[in-house]
Structures are given as C-alpha cells and as structure tokens.
GROMACS .gro file of C-alpha atoms in nm:
model
  235
    1MET     CA    1   8.455  11.732   7.826
    2ALA     CA    2   8.524  11.737   8.203
    3ARG     CA    3   8.716  11.441   8.344
    4ASP     CA    4   8.428  11.291   8.544
    5SER     CA    5   8.186  11.343   8.253
    6LEU     CA    6   8.431  11.165   8.023
    7ILE     CA    7   8.449  10.872   8.264
    8ARG     CA    8   8.071  10.850   8.287
    9HIS     CA    9   8.032  10.879   7.909
   10TYR     CA   10   8.263  10.585   7.838
   11ALA     CA   11   8.163  10.369   8.136
   12TYR     CA   12   7.961  10.150   7.899
   13LEU     CA   13   8.289  10.022   7.753
   14VAL     CA   14   8.357   9.847   8.083
   15ARG     CA   15   8.042   9.635   8.056
   16VAL     CA   16   8.126   9.558   7.693
   17VAL     CA   17   8.479   9.439   7.778
   18VAL     CA   18   8.369   9.236   8.082
   19GLY     CA   19   8.090   9.080   7.874
   20ARG     CA   20   8.341   8.970   7.610
   21LEU     CA   21   8.591   8.833   7.861
   22VAL     CA   22   8.328   8.662   8.076
   23PRO     CA   23   8.042   8.557   7.844
   24GLY     CA   24   7.718   8.510   8.033
   25GLY     CA   25   7.887   8.608   8.359
   26LYS     CA   26   8.045   8.261   8.383
   27SER     CA   27   8.342   8.322   8.611
   28ARG     CA   28   8.468   8.222   8.952
   29LEU     CA   29   8.487   8.595   9.020
   30ASP     CA   30   8.197   8.826   9.096
   31VAL     CA   31   8.121   9.018   8.776
   32ASP     CA   32   8.069   9.338   8.976
   33ASP     CA   33   8.426   9.311   9.103
   34LEU     CA   34   8.549   9.280   8.745
   35VAL     CA   35   8.346   9.588   8.652
   36GLY     CA   36   8.516   9.775   8.937
   37SER     CA   37   8.857   9.677   8.803
   38GLY     CA   38   8.750   9.779   8.454
   39ILE     CA   39   8.640  10.121   8.578
   40ALA     CA   40   8.985  10.165   8.733
   41GLY     CA   41   9.134  10.087   8.391
   42LEU     CA   42   8.903  10.341   8.227
   43ILE     CA   43   9.006  10.610   8.475
   44ARG     CA   44   9.371  10.536   8.406
   45ALA     CA   45   9.301  10.570   8.034
   46VAL     CA   46   9.132  10.908   8.085
   47ASP     CA   47   9.424  11.031   8.295
   48THR     CA   48   9.701  10.909   8.062
   49TYR     CA   49   9.553  10.950   7.712
   50ASP     CA   50   9.764  11.157   7.473
   51PRO     CA   51   9.539  11.309   7.204
   52THR     CA   52   9.843  11.397   6.991
   53ARG     CA   53   9.897  11.030   6.916
   54GLU     CA   54   9.704  10.878   6.628
   55VAL     CA   55   9.500  10.646   6.847
   56LYS     CA   56   9.127  10.685   6.909
   57PHE     CA   57   9.036  10.724   7.275
   58GLU     CA   58   8.790  10.434   7.255
   59THR     CA   59   9.070  10.205   7.136
   60TYR     CA   60   9.310  10.325   7.405
   61ALA     CA   61   9.046  10.299   7.678
   62THR     CA   62   8.936   9.951   7.572
   63ALA     CA   63   9.296   9.826   7.590
   64ASN     CA   64   9.340   9.971   7.941
   65ILE     CA   65   9.007   9.830   8.059
   66ARG     CA   66   9.087   9.487   7.918
   67GLY     CA   67   9.429   9.488   8.087
   68ALA     CA   68   9.281   9.588   8.424
   69VAL     CA   69   9.012   9.319   8.408
   70LEU     CA   70   9.257   9.047   8.306
   71GLU     CA   71   9.488   9.150   8.591
   72ALA     CA   72   9.196   9.124   8.834
   73ILE     CA   73   9.117   8.776   8.706
   74ARG     CA   74   9.480   8.669   8.752
   75ASN     CA   75   9.505   8.820   9.101
   76GLU     CA   76   9.171   8.709   9.246
   77ASP     CA   77   9.084   8.382   9.077
   78PHE     CA   78   9.204   8.189   9.383
   79LEU     CA   79   8.880   8.263   9.570
   80PRO     CA   80   8.622   7.984   9.531
   81ARG     CA   81   8.269   8.083   9.431
   82SER     CA   82   8.135   7.922   9.750
   83ILE     CA   83   8.326   8.175   9.960
   84ARG     CA   84   8.216   8.466   9.742
   85ASP     CA   85   7.856   8.347   9.783
   86ARG     CA   86   7.908   8.337  10.159
   87LEU     CA   87   8.042   8.693  10.160
   88ARG     CA   88   7.747   8.816   9.953
   89ALA     CA   89   7.512   8.650  10.202
   90PHE     CA   90   7.697   8.830  10.482
   91ASP     CA   91   7.657   9.163  10.301
   92ARG     CA   92   7.286   9.105  10.249
   93ALA     CA   93   7.237   9.007  10.614
   94SER     CA   94   7.425   9.317  10.731
   95LEU     CA   95   7.212   9.549  10.519
   96ALA     CA   96   6.885   9.375  10.607
   97THR     CA   97   6.956   9.382  10.981
   98GLU     CA   98   7.062   9.746  10.971
   99ALA     CA   99   6.746   9.840  10.780
  100ARG     CA  100   6.533   9.657  11.037
  101ILE     CA  101   6.692   9.803  11.352
  102GLY     CA  102   6.793  10.142  11.213
  103ARG     CA  103   7.164  10.121  11.298
  104PRO     CA  104   7.473   9.911  11.214
  105ALA     CA  105   7.428   9.558  11.346
  106THR     CA  106   7.651   9.418  11.620
  107ASP     CA  107   7.834   9.088  11.578
  108THR     CA  108   7.582   8.926  11.812
  109GLU     CA  109   7.286   9.043  11.601
  110LEU     CA  110   7.453   8.930  11.277
  111ALA     CA  111   7.540   8.594  11.431
  112ASP     CA  112   7.171   8.545  11.517
  113GLU     CA  113   7.067   8.655  11.168
  114LEU     CA  114   7.308   8.416  10.996
  115GLY     CA  115   7.290   8.132  11.247
  116VAL     CA  116   7.665   8.130  11.309
  117SER     CA  117   7.898   8.214  11.598
  118GLU     CA  118   8.019   8.567  11.675
  119GLU     CA  119   8.374   8.449  11.604
  120HIS     CA  120   8.264   8.344  11.256
  121VAL     CA  121   8.103   8.685  11.200
  122GLY     CA  122   8.437   8.845  11.290
  123ARG     CA  123   8.611   8.634  11.026
  124LEU     CA  124   8.344   8.728  10.772
  125ARG     CA  125   8.395   9.098  10.844
  126ILE     CA  126   8.768   9.069  10.777
  127ALA     CA  127   8.710   8.857  10.467
  128ALA     CA  128   8.455   9.108  10.337
  129VAL     CA  129   8.707   9.391  10.365
  130ALA     CA  130   8.979   9.183  10.201
  131SER     CA  131   8.755   9.089   9.909
  132LYS     CA  132   8.659   9.451   9.846
  133VAL     CA  133   9.013   9.589   9.823
  134GLY     CA  134   9.024   9.761   9.486
  135SER     CA  135   8.659   9.701   9.397
  136LEU     CA  136   8.350   9.912   9.337
  137ASP     CA  137   8.382  10.106   9.665
  138ASP     CA  138   8.707  10.275   9.555
  139THR     CA  139   8.678  10.645   9.480
  140THR     CA  140   8.858  10.901   9.270
  141ASN     CA  141   8.853  11.279   9.257
  142SER     CA  142   8.639  11.441   8.990
  143SER     CA  143   8.756  11.749   8.803
  144GLU     CA  144   8.534  11.957   9.035
  145GLY     CA  145   8.706  11.810   9.340
  146ASP     CA  146   8.417  11.585   9.440
  147SER     CA  147   8.465  11.223   9.543
  148LEU     CA  148   8.343  10.997   9.262
  149ARG     CA  149   8.260  10.637   9.356
  150PHE     CA  150   8.333  10.372   9.092
  151GLY     CA  151   8.013  10.180   9.169
  152ASP     CA  152   7.800  10.491   9.120
  153MET     CA  153   7.933  10.532   8.766
  154VAL     CA  154   7.773  10.208   8.655
  155ALA     CA  155   7.462  10.244   8.875
  156ASP     CA  156   7.557   9.937   9.075
  157PRO     CA  157   7.579  10.029   9.447
  158SER     CA  158   7.781   9.810   9.682
  159VAL     CA  159   7.835   9.778  10.055
  160ASP     CA  160   7.998  10.082  10.220
  161LEU     CA  161   8.356   9.977  10.295
  162ASP     CA  162   8.395  10.252  10.557
  163ARG     CA  163   8.118  10.095  10.766
  164GLU     CA  164   8.305   9.765  10.771
  165LEU     CA  165   8.627   9.938  10.873
  166GLN     CA  166   8.460  10.076  11.185
  167ASP     CA  167   8.499   9.734  11.341
  168ASN     CA  168   8.819   9.739  11.550
  169GLU     CA  169   8.921   9.384  11.465
  170VAL     CA  170   8.889   9.451  11.094
  171ARG     CA  171   9.077   9.781  11.117
  172GLU     CA  172   9.361   9.623  11.313
  173ALA     CA  173   9.390   9.337  11.063
  174LEU     CA  174   9.405   9.580  10.773
  175ILE     CA  175   9.662   9.803  10.946
  176ALA     CA  176   9.876   9.497  11.019
  177ALA     CA  177   9.858   9.393  10.653
  178LEU     CA  178   9.950   9.743  10.536
  179SER     CA  179  10.250   9.751  10.769
  180HIS     CA  180  10.400   9.455  10.581
  181LEU     CA  181  10.394   9.635  10.246
  182PRO     CA  182  10.719   9.775  10.103
  183GLU     CA  183  10.749  10.143  10.197
  184ARG     CA  184  10.671  10.288   9.854
  185GLU     CA  185  10.367  10.067   9.806
  186ARG     CA  186  10.243  10.161  10.154
  187VAL     CA  187  10.283  10.531  10.074
  188VAL     CA  188  10.096  10.494   9.744
  189VAL     CA  189   9.806  10.313   9.913
  190GLY     CA  190   9.791  10.575  10.189
  191LEU     CA  191   9.793  10.867   9.948
  192TYR     CA  192   9.539  10.713   9.712
  193TYR     CA  193   9.283  10.588   9.964
  194LYS     CA  194   9.332  10.814  10.265
  195GLU     CA  195   9.428  11.140  10.097
  196ASN     CA  196   9.218  11.059   9.786
  197ILE     CA  197   9.467  11.201   9.534
  198THR     CA  198   9.529  11.086   9.178
  199PHE     CA  199   9.812  10.866   9.053
  200LEU     CA  200   9.948  11.166   8.863
  201GLU     CA  201   9.976  11.363   9.189
  202ILE     CA  202  10.122  11.061   9.371
  203GLY     CA  203  10.387  11.036   9.102
  204LYS     CA  204  10.483  11.398   9.157
  205VAL     CA  205  10.507  11.345   9.533
  206LEU     CA  206  10.731  11.039   9.497
  207GLY     CA  207  10.927  11.163   9.197
  208ILE     CA  208  10.806  10.880   8.972
  209SER     CA  209  10.585  10.854   8.665
  210GLU     CA  210  10.208  10.822   8.687
  211SER     CA  211  10.223  10.475   8.531
  212ARG     CA  212  10.479  10.365   8.792
  213ALA     CA  213  10.252  10.491   9.072
  214TYR     CA  214   9.965  10.291   8.919
  215GLN     CA  215  10.190   9.984   8.900
  216LEU     CA  216  10.291  10.016   9.267
  217HIS     CA  217   9.923  10.044   9.359
  218GLY     CA  218   9.847   9.720   9.174
  219GLN     CA  219  10.139   9.542   9.340
  220ALA     CA  220  10.019   9.657   9.682
  221LEU     CA  221   9.666   9.527   9.622
  222SER     CA  222   9.804   9.192   9.506
  223ARG     CA  223  10.011   9.163   9.825
  224LEU     CA  224   9.712   9.256  10.042
  225ARG     CA  225   9.492   8.995   9.873
  226GLN     CA  226   9.755   8.727   9.925
  227ARG     CA  227   9.798   8.826  10.290
  228PHE     CA  228   9.422   8.816  10.348
  229ARG     CA  229   9.387   8.484  10.164
  230PRO     CA  230   9.395   8.266  10.482
  231MET     CA  231   9.121   8.484  10.636
  232LEU     CA  232   8.913   8.456  10.320
  233MET     CA  233   8.949   8.079  10.314
  234ALA     CA  234   8.862   8.058  10.685
  235ALA     CA  235   8.539   8.249  10.629
   0.00000   0.00000   0.00000
C-alpha cells in the first residue's frame, strides 16, 4: 500500500485515540489540534515501522499516536479555553469577511467585523499563527510527491496558515522567534516546513537518525509556543 494511502487508511485510529484520551471532547485544548498532533504521530509510525519485528502495525501506530497527542497536551495546555474561543472567533470572522468581499480582509475591515481595535486584530493574527504551529495545516509529502495536508486526511479543513503569514507583522514575529531557536532546531524547521521534506531525509542531511530529527522538530515547536505565549495571552 502506498504511503499516503496507508496514512489515509489508518487515520481513523487518530479519532479513536483522541476520543479515549479526551472523552466527550472535554479538554482545555481544541480537539482538532489534538487530531493534528495525532496525525503527525501516525505519519511517524508509517515512516518508522519495521515489519520484520513481531508487532502489528495498528499496535505500533496507536502507541505513536498516543505519544504525540499526550505530548501536545503537555506542551499546549497552558492556553485557556477563553483565548482559544477568541481565536476561533477571529478565524470565523476572517473567513466570513473574505467570503463577503471576495478577497483577504484588511485589519481595518476585521476590526469593524469584530468590534475591536486594529492593534488588537494585529495581536490576534500573531496569536492565530502561534496557536497553529504544528496543527492541522502542516503538510507532508505523499509517495507520489504531492503535498498532503493533515487536515484533509480527516476531512476537517482549517484556516490556511499561508494566508495569515502574508501579514508583515506576523511574518516578522515568526522570523524573530525562529532566529532564537538553536541552530539544529532552526534547520529542521526550515527543511520540514519550507522545503517540505521528510524527517528521514532531514536526518540524512544532518547526519542524524530520523527519530532524532523528529525529536528536534518537537523541541523547536515547544520553544516557539513558549515564545509566542505572551502574544497568545495578550490576544
């Protein structure tokens, strides 16, 4: 079975694991974000599974998914639900305004839509980007070379992160945060998100194992979330 087909086939395991860890969706975190983390764990399982070992793939994948979701809970649980609700309202307003006017909304138009200041909209943009780092808008390469979006695998579309990054203030804030990462973590993030290559390929480039590349990626995302935390709280 092709890599992307395998991922799609076992995507249901992610919902099963998230459902067990967060019964009834009762969590301070957005369940969709947990699903995104679980999909990342599934992809890692597909890429690292050794069929010569006497372990069923479903068992191996479930363990990887569970680990990824638990890590997401540990890393992101600092964000109050009230702020997540505010960010979702911002996303909805952005999409609704764009649909109405036929183009991306300016800060002025979003401020009018939400009844807040333009400065507050700027903070919301930055917070929205920070909260989406490592979520459903991440992509991976399929075996045919196509870009495969995590959110599409579970039929749960999210806001286009690239559209948010078009805002200069947001881009500058993200670049500044990336510049504070240790060199290896910065390289891993750049290769994974900008060059869109797999952790296996990143490992070969850096002369490290695939699992180490995955670990560096997780460390980088944790640092970025912590650095963006004041912006999230200010939103």
